[in-house]
JSON list of C-alpha atoms and ligand atoms in Angstrom, two decimals:
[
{"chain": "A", "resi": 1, "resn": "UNK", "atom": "CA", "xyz": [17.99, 10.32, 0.84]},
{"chain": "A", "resi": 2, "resn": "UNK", "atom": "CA", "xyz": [15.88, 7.23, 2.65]},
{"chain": "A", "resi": 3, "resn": "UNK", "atom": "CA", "xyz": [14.46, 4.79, 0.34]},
{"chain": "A", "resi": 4, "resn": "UNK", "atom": "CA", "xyz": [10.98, 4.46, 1.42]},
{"chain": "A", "resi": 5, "resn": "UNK", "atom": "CA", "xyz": [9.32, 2.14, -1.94]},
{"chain": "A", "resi": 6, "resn": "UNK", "atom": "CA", "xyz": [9.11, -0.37, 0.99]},
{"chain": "A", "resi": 7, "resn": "UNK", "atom": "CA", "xyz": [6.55, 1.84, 2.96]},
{"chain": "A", "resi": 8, "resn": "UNK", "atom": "CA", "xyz": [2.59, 2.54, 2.18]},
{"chain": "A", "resi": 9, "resn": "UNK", "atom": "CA", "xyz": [0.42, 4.72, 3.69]},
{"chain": "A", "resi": 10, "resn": "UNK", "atom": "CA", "xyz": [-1.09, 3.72, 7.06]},
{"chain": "A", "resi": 11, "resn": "UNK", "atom": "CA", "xyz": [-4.01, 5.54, 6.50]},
{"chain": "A", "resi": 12, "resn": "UNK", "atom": "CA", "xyz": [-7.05, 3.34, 5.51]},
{"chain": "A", "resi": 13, "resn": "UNK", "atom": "CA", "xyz": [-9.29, 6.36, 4.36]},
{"chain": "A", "resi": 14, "resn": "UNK", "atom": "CA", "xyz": [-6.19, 7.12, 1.69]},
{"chain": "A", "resi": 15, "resn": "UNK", "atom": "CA", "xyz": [-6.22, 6.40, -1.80]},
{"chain": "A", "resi": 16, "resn": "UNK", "atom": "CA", "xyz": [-2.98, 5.48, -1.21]},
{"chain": "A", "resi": 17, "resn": "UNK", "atom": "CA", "xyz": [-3.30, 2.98, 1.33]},
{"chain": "A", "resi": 18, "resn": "UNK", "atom": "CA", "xyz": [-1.59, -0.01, 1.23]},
{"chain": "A", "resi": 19, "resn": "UNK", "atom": "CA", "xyz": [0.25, 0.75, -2.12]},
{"chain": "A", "resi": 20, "resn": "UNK", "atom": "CA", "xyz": [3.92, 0.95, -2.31]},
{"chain": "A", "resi": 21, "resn": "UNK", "atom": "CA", "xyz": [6.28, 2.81, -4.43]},
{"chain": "A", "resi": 22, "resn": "UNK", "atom": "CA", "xyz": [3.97, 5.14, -5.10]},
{"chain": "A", "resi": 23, "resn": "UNK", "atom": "CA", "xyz": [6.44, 8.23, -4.10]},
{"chain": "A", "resi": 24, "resn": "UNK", "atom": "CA", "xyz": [3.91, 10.14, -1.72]},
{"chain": "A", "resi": 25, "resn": "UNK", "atom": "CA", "xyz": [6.13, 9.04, 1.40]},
{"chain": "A", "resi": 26, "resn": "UNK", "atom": "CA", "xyz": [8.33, 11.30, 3.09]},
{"chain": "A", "resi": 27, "resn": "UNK", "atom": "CA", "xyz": [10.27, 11.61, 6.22]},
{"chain": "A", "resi": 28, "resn": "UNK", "atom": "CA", "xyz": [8.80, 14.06, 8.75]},
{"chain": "A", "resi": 29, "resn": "UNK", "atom": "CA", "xyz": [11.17, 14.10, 11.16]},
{"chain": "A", "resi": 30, "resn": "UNK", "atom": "CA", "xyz": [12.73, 11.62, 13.61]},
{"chain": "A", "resi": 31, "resn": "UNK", "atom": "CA", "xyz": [11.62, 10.75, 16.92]},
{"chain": "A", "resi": 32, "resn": "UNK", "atom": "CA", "xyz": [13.25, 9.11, 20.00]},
{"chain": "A", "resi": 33, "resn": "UNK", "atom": "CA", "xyz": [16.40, 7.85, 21.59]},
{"chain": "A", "resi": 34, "resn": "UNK", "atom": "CA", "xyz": [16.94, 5.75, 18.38]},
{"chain": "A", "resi": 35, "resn": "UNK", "atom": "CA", "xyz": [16.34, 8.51, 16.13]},
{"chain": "A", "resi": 36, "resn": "UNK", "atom": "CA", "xyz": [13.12, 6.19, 14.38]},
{"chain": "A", "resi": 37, "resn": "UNK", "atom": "CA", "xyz": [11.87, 7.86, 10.90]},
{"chain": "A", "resi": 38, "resn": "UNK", "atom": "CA", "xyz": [8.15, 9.37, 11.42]},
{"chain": "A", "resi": 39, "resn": "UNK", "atom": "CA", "xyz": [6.51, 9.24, 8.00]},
{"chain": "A", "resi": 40, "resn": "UNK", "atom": "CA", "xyz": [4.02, 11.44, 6.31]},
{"chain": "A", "resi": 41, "resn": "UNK", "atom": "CA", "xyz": [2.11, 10.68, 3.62]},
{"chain": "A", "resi": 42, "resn": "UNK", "atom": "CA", "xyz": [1.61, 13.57, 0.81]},
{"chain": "A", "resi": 43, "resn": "UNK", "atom": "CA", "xyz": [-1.87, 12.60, 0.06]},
{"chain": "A", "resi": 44, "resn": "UNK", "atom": "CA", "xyz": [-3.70, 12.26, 3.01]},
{"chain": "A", "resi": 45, "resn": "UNK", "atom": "CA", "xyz": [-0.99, 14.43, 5.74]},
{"chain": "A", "resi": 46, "resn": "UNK", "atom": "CA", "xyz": [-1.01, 10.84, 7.57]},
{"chain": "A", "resi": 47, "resn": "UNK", "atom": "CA", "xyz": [1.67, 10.26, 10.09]},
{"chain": "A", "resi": 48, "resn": "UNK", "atom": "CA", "xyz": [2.97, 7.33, 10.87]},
{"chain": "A", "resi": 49, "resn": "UNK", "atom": "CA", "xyz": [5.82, 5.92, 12.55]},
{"chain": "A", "resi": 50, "resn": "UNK", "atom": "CA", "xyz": [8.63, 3.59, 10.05]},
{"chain": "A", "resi": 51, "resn": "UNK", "atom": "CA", "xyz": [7.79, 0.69, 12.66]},
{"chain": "A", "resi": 52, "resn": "UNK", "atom": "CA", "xyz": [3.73, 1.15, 12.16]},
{"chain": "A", "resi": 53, "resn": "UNK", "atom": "CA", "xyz": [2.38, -2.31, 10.48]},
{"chain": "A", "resi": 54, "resn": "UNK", "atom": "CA", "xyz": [6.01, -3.89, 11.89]},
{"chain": "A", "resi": 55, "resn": "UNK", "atom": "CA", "xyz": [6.23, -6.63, 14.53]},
{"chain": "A", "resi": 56, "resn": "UNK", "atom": "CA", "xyz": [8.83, -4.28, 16.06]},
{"chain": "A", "resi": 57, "resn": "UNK", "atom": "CA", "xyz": [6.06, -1.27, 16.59]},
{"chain": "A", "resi": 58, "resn": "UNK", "atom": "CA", "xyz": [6.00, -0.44, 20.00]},
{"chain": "A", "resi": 59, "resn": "UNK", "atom": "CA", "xyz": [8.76, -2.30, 21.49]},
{"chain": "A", "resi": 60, "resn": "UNK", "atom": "CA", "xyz": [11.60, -0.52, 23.24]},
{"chain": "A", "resi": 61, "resn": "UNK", "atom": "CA", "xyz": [14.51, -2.97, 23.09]},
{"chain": "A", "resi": 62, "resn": "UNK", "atom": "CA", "xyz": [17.24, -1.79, 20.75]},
{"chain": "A", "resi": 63, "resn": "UNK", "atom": "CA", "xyz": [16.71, -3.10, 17.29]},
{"chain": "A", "resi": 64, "resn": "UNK", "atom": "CA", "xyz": [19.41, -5.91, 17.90]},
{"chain": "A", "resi": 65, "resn": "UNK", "atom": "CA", "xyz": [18.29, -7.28, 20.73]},
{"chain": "A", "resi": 66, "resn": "UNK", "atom": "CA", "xyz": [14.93, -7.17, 19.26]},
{"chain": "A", "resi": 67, "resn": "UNK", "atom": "CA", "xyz": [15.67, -9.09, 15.96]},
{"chain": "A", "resi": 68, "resn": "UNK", "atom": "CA", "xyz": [17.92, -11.66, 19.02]},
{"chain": "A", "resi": 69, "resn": "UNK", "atom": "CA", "xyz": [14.96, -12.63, 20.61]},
{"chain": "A", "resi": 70, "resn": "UNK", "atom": "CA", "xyz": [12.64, -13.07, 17.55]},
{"chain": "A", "resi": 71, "resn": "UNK", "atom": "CA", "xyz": [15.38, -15.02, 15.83]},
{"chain": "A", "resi": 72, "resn": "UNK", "atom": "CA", "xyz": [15.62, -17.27, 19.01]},
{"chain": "A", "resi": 73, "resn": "UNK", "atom": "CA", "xyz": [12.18, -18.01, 18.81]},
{"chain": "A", "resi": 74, "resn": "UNK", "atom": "CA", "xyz": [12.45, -18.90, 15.05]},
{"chain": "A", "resi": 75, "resn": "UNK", "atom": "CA", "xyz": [14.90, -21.44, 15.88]},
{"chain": "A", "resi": 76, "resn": "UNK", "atom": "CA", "xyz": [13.14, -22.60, 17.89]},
{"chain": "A", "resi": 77, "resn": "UNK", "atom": "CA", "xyz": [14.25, -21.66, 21.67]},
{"chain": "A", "resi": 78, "resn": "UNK", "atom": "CA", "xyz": [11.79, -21.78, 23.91]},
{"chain": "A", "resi": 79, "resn": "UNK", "atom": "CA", "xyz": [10.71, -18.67, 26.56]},
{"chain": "A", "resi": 80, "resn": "UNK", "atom": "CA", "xyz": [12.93, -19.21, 29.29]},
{"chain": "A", "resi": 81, "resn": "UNK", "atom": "CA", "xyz": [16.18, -20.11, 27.07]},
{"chain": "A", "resi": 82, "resn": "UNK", "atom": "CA", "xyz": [15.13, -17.13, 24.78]},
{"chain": "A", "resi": 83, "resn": "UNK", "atom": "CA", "xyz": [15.04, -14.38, 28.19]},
{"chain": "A", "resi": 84, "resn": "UNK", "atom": "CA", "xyz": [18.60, -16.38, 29.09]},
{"chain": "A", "resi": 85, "resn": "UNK", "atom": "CA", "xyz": [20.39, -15.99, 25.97]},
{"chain": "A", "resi": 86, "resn": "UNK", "atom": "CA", "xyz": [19.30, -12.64, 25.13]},
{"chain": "A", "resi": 87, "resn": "UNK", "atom": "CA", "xyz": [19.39, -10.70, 28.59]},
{"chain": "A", "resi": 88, "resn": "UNK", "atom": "CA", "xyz": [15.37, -9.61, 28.26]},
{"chain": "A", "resi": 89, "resn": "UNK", "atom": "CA", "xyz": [12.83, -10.58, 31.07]},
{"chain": "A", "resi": 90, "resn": "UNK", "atom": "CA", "xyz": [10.50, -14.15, 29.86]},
{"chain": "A", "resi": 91, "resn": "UNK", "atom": "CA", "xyz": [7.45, -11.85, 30.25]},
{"chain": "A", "resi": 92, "resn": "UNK", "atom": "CA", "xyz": [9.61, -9.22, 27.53]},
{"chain": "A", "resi": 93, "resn": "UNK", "atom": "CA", "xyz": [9.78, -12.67, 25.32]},
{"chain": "A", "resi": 94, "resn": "UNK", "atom": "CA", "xyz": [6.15, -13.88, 25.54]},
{"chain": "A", "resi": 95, "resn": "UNK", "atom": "CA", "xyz": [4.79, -10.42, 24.83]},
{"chain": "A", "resi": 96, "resn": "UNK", "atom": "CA", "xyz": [6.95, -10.14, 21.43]},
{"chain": "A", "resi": 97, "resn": "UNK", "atom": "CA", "xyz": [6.43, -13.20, 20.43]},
{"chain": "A", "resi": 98, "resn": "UNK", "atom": "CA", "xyz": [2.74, -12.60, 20.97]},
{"chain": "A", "resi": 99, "resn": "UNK", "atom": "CA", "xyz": [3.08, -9.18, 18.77]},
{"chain": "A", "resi": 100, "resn": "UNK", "atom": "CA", "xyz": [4.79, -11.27, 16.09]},
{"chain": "A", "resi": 101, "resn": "UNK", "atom": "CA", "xyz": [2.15, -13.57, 15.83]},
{"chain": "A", "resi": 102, "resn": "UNK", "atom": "CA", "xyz": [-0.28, -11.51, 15.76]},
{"chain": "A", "resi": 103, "resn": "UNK", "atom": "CA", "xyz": [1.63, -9.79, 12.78]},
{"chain": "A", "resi": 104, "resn": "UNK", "atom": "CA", "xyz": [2.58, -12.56, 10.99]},
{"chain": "A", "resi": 105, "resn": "UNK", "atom": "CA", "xyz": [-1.66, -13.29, 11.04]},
{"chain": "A", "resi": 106, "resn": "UNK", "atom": "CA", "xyz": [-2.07, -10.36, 8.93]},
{"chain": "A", "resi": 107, "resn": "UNK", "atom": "CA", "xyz": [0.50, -10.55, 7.09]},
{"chain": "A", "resi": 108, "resn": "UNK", "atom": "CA", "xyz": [-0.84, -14.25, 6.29]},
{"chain": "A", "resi": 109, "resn": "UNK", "atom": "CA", "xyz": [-4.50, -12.87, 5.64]},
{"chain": "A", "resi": 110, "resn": "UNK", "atom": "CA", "xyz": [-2.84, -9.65, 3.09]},
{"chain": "A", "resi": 111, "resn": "UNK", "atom": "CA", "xyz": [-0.67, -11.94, 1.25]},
{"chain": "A", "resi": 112, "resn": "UNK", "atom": "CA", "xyz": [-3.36, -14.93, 0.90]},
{"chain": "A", "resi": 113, "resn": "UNK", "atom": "CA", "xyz": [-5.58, -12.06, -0.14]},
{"chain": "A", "resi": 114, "resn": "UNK", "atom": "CA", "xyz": [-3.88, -11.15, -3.09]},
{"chain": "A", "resi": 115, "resn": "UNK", "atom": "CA", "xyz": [-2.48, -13.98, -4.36]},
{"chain": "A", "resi": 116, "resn": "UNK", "atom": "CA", "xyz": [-3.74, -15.77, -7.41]},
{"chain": "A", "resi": 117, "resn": "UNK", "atom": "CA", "xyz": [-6.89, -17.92, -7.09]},
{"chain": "A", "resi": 118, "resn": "UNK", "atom": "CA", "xyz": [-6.16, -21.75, -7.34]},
{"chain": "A", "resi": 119, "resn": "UNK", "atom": "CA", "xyz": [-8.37, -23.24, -9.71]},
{"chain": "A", "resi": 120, "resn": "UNK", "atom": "CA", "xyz": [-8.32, -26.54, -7.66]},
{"chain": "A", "resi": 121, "resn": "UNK", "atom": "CA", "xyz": [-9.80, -24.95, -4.84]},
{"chain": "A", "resi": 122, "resn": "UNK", "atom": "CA", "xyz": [-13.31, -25.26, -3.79]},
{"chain": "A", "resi": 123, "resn": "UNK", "atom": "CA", "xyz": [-13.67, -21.90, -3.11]},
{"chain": "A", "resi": 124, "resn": "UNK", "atom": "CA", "xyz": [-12.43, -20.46, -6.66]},
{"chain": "B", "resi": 201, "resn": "ZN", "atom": "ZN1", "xyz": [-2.09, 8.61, 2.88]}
]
């Protein structure tokens, strides 16, 4: 059985968009060379791809050499080191690391959403 409480509907015209643990996930089959998990959502018959909403959606390295190259650039490696120590093309590099910081943007703008207001602010 895959635990899926860390998965939400995809769909943005579903109640259930957005909202976790809400047990209206379920695997629809799996797709691919990697055997990835596509997703369907009970409410709205959305389908959706495990990696939809990731910074790994859409890339085609293997998962490890994925998480190498984003973990080089956390530390702090630069482009060309990055392509050198993990065997992927600079071009590969800048294009991830592009797609992660586009995701880590949203993922910025959902979780400053929702947070609690700071009375000190000058928005309130
Ligand atoms: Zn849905």
């Amino acid at each position: 059985m895959d635990d899926l409480s860390s998965f939400c509907c995809q769909n943005p015209d579903c109640s259930a968009y957005g909202l976790r643990g809400q047990d209206n996930l379920r695997v629809a089959f799996r797709y691919g060379r990697h055997q990835r998990r596509m997703l369907a959502c009970r409410t709205c018959q959305h389908r959706f791809s495990e990696r939809t909403g990731t910074a790994l959606f859409g890339t085609r390295l293997p998962h490890a050499q994925a998480l190498a190259v984003y973990q080089h650039l956390h530390d702090g490696c630069g482009v060309r080191q990055t392509a050198r120590l993990t065997g992927v093309d600079k071009d590969t590099v800048v294009r991830y690391a592009a797609q992660a910081g586009t995701h880590a943007r949203q993922s910025h703008d959902e979780l400053v959403a929702f947070s609690p207001g700071n009375p000190r602010s000058p928005t309130r």
